[in-house]
Coordinates of C-alpha atoms in Angstrom, one line a residue:
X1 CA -3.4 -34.4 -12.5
X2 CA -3.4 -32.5 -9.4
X3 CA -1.8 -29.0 -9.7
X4 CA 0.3 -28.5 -6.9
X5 CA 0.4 -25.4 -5.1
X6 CA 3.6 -23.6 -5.9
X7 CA 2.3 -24.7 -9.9
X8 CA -1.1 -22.5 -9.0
X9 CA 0.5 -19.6 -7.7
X10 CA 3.4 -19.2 -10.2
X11 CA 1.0 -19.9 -13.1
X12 CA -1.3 -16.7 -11.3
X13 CA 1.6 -14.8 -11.2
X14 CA 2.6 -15.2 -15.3
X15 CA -1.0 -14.6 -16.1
X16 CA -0.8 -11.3 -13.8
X17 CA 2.0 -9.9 -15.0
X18 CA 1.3 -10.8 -18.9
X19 CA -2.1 -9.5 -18.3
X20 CA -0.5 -6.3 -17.3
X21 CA 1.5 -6.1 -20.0
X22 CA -1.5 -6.6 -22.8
X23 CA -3.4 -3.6 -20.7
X24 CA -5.7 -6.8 -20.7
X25 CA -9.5 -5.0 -19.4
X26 CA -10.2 -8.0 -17.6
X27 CA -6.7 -8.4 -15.6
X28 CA -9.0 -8.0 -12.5
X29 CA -9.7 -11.4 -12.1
X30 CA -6.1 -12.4 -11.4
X31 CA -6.6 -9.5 -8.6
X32 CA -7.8 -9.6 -4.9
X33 CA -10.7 -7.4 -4.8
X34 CA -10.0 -4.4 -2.6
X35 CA -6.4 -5.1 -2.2
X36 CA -3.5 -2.7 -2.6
X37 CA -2.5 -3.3 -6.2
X38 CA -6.6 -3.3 -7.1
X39 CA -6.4 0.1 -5.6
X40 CA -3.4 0.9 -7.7
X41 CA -5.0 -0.5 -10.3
X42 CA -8.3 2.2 -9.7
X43 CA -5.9 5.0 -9.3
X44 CA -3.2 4.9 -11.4
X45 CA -3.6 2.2 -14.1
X46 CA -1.6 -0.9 -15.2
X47 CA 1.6 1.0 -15.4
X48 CA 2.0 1.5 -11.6
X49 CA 2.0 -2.4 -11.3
X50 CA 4.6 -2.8 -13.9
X51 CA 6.7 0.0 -12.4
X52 CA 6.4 -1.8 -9.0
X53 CA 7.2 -5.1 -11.2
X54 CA 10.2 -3.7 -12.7
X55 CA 8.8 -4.9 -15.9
X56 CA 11.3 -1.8 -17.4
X57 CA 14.2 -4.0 -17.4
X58 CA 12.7 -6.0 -20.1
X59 CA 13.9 -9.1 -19.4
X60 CA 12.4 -12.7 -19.1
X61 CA 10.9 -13.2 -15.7
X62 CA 11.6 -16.2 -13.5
X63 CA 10.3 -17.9 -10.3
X64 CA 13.1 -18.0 -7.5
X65 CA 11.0 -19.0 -4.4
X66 CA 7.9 -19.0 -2.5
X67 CA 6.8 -18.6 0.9
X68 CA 4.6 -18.7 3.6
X69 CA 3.7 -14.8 5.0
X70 CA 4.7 -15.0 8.8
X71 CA 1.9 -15.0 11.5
X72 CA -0.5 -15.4 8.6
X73 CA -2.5 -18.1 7.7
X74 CA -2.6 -20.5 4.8
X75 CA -4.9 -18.4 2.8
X76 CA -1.8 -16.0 2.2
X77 CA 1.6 -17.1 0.5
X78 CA 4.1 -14.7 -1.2
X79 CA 6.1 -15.4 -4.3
X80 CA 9.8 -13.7 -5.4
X81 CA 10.4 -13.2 -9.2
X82 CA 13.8 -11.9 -11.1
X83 CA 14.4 -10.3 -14.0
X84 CA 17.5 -11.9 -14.8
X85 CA 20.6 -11.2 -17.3
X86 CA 21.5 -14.0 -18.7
X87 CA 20.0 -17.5 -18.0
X88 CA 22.1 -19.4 -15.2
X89 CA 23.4 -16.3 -13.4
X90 CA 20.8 -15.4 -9.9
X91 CA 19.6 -11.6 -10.4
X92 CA 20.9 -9.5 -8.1
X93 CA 18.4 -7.9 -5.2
X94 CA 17.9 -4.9 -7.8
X95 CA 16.3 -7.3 -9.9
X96 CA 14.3 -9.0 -8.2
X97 CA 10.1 -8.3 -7.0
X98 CA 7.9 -10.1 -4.4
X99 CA 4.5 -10.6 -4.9
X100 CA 1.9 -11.5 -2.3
X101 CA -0.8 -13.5 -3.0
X102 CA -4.6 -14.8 -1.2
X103 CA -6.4 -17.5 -1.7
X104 CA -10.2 -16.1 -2.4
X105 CA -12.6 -18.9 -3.3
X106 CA -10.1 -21.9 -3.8
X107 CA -8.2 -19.7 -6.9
X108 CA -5.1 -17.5 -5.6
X109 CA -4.9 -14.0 -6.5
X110 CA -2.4 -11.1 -6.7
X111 CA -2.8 -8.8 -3.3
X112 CA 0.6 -6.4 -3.2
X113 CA 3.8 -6.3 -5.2
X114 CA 6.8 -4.4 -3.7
X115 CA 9.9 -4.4 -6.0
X116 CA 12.3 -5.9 -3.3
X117 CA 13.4 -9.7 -2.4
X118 CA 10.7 -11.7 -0.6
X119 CA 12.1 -11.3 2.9
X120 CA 13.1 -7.2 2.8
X121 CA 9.8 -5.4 1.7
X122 CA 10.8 -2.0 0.9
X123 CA 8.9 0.4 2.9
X124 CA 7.8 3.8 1.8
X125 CA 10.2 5.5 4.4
X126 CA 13.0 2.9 3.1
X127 CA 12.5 4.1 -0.3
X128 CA 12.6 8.0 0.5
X129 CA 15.9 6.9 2.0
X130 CA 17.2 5.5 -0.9
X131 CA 15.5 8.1 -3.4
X132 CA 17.5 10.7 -1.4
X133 CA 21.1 9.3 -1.4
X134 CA 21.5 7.6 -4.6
X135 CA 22.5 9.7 -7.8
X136 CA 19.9 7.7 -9.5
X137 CA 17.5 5.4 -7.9
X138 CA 15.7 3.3 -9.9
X139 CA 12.4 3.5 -11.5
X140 CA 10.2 1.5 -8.8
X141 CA 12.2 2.7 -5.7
X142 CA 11.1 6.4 -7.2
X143 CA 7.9 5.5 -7.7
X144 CA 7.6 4.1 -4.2
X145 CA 9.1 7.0 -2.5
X146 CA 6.7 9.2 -4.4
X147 CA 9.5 11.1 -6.0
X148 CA 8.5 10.1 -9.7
X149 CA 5.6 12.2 -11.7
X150 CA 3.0 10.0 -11.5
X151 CA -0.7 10.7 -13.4
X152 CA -4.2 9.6 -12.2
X153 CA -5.2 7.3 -15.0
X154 CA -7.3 4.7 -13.3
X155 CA -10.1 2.4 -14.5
X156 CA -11.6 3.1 -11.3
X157 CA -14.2 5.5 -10.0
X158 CA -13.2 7.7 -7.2
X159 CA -16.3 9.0 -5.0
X160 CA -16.6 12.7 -3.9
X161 CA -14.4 12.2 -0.3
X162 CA -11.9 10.5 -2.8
X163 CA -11.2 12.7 -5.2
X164 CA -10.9 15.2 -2.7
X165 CA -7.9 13.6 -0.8
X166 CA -6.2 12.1 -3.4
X167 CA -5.3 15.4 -5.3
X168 CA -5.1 16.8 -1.9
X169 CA -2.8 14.7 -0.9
X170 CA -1.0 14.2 -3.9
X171 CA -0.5 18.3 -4.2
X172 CA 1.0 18.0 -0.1
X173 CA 3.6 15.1 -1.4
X174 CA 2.3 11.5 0.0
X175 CA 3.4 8.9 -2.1
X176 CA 1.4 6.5 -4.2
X177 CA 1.6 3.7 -1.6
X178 CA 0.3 6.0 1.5
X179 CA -2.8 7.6 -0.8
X180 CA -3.7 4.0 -1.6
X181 CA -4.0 3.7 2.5
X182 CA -5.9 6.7 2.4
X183 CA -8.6 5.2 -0.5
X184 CA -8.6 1.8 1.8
X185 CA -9.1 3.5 5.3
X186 CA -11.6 5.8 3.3
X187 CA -14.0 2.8 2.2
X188 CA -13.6 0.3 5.3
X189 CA -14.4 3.5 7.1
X190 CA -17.6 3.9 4.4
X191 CA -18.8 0.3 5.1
X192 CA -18.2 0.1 8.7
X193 CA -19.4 3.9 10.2
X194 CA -21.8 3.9 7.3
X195 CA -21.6 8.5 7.9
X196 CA -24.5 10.4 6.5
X197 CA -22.8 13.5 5.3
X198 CA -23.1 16.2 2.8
X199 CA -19.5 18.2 3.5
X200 CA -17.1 16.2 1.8
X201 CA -14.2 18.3 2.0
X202 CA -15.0 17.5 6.2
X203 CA -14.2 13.5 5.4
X204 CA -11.6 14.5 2.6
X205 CA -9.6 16.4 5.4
X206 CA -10.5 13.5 8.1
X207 CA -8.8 11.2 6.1
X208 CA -6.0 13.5 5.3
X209 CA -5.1 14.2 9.1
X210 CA -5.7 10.7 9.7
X211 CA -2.9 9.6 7.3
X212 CA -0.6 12.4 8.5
X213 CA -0.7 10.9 12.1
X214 CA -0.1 7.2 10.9
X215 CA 3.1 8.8 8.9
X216 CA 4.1 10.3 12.0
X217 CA 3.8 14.1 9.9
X218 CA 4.2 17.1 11.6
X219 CA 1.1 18.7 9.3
X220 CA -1.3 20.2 11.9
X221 CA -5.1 19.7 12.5
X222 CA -5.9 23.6 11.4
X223 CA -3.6 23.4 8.7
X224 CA -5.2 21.1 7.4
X225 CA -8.6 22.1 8.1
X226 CA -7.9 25.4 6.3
X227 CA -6.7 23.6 3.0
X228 CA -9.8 22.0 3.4
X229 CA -12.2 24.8 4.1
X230 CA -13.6 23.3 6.8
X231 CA -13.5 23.5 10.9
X232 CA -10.8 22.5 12.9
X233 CA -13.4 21.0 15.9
X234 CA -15.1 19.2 13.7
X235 CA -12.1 17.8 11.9
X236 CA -11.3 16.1 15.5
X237 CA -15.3 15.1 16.1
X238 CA -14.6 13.4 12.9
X239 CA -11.5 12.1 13.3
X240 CA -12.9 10.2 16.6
X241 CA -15.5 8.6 14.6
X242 CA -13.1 6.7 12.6
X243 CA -10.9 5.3 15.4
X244 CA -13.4 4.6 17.2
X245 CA -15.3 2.5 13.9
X246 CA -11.7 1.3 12.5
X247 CA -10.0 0.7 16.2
X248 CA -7.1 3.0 14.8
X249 CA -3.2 2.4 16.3
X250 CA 0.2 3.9 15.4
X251 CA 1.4 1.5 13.0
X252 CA -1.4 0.1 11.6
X253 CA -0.8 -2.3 9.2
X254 CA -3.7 -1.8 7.5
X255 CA -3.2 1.8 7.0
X256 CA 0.3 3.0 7.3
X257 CA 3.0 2.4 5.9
X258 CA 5.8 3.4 7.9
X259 CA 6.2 -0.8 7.6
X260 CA 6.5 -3.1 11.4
X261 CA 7.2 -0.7 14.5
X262 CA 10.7 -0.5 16.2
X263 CA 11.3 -3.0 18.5
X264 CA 10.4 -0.9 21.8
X265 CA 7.1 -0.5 20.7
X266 CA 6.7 -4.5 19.7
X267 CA 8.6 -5.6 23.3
X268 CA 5.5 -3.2 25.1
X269 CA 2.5 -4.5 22.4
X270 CA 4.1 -8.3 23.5
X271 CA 3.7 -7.3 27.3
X272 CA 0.6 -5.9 27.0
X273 CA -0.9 -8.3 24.5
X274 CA -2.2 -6.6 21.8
X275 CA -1.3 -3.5 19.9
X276 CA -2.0 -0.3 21.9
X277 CA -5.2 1.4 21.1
X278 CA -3.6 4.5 21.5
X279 CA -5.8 7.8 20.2
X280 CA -3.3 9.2 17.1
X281 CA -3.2 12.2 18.6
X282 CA -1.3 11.1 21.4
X283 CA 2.5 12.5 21.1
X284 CA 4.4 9.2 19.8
X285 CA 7.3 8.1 21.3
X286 CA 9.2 5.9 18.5
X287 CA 12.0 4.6 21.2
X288 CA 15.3 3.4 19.5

């Protein structure tokens, strides 16, 4: 019998989030290599996930729907799960996760989870908003917003750039999600500019700067530069390289995660064709 494909992804999802929950060494393989939550995974361990999955609320997890991601193709589907009460009554938007999935080889895999209903992914920004004015937010919007101690207890290796910027930018307050960028940017950056180098605290601070402009920060190049140890000029020389290897834009959705751009921005990328190419250190105008 033919297993249809809302069958292959929910049964990828239960072997996920089990996986998870045995700390199960080999939960990799339900995971889309250099994706967000393998990333997680390197940095801070199975217990990010299950934050992010809510798996606190230790309740029986159900599929409620699936979907197609928009302007995507069919290699990428995502999948909402609740944590329910009591069976027959639909859990509220608290309870509920999406998980995005890709297709790699002809088996799907796990590539985010955000711990929000499949058509409102909670942003990083969203989550500092709701961190801020509710007496108690809960575990995974905390954890989001980066306002929950978090420990670096990843299975992964961090190279010397990486373990630079990630404490780095841990110590200056960027939230789990935005030093995840940071390790992607870091690495596409490795495999595409292929840099000689033997400063690393010059890359560290690079990438640093670089996710303070995508976050629209009002950290400064010398600032930085001086918690680095390293020049300002050649902080910029550096900072070139990468847009210029990783075609950088405000919003990127690769490497920010201030979530989609206001509609101002979209109405002028529409007209023009194609997101702006904009240098990041071009004052931003975020319209209304």
């Amino acid at each position: 019998m033919v297993e249809s494909e809302i069958e292959a992804l929910w049964n990828t999802v239960q072997e996920f989030v089990h996986a998870l929950q045995r700390r199960d060494p080999t939960v990799r393989r339900w995971v889309v290599p250099g994706s967000e939550a393998d990333i997680l995974l390197d940095l801070y361990g199975e217990q990010a996930l299950l934050t992010l999955l809510k798996d606190y609320l230790g309740r029986k997890f159900t599929l409620l729907r699936s979907g197609p991601v928009p302007g995507e193709k069919e290699t990428l589907r995502r999948v909402e799960i609740g944590w329910g009460k009591r069976e027959g009554l639909r859990p509220t938007a608290e309870e509920r996760v999406t998980l995005q999935l890709r297709r790699v080889r002809g088996r799907w895999r796990v590539e985010d989870v955000w711990p929000s209903p499949l058509d409102a992914p909670l942003t990083v920004s969203q989550a500092r908003e709701l961190a801020g004015r509710e007496g108690r937010a809960e575990p995974a919007v905390l954890f989001l917003a980066g306002r929950s101690p978090v420990s670096l207890e990843g299975c992964g290796e961090l190279d010397d750039v990486e373990t630079l910027f990630v404490l780095g930018m841990e110590q200056e307050g960027f939230s789990p999600r935005e030093i995840v960028r940071a390790v992607r940017l870091w690495r596409d950056f490795l495999r595409l500019g292929r840099p000689a180098y033997r400063k690393p605290a010059l890359y560290a601070a690079t990438v640093h700067y670089a996710l303070c402009l995508l976050g629209h920060y009002d950290d400064t190049r010398q600032g930085i530069a001086a918690y680095y140890g390293v020049n300002p000029r050649s902080l910029g020389a550096r900072l070139a390289e990468m847009e210029r290897h990783l075609h950088l834009v405000h919003f990127d959705p690769r490497y920010s995660a201030l979530g989609p751009p206001p509609e101002a921005w979209k109405e002028r990328w529409l007209a023009s064709g194609r997101p702006w190419p904009i240098p990041l250190r071009q004052p931003v105008d975020l319209g209304e």
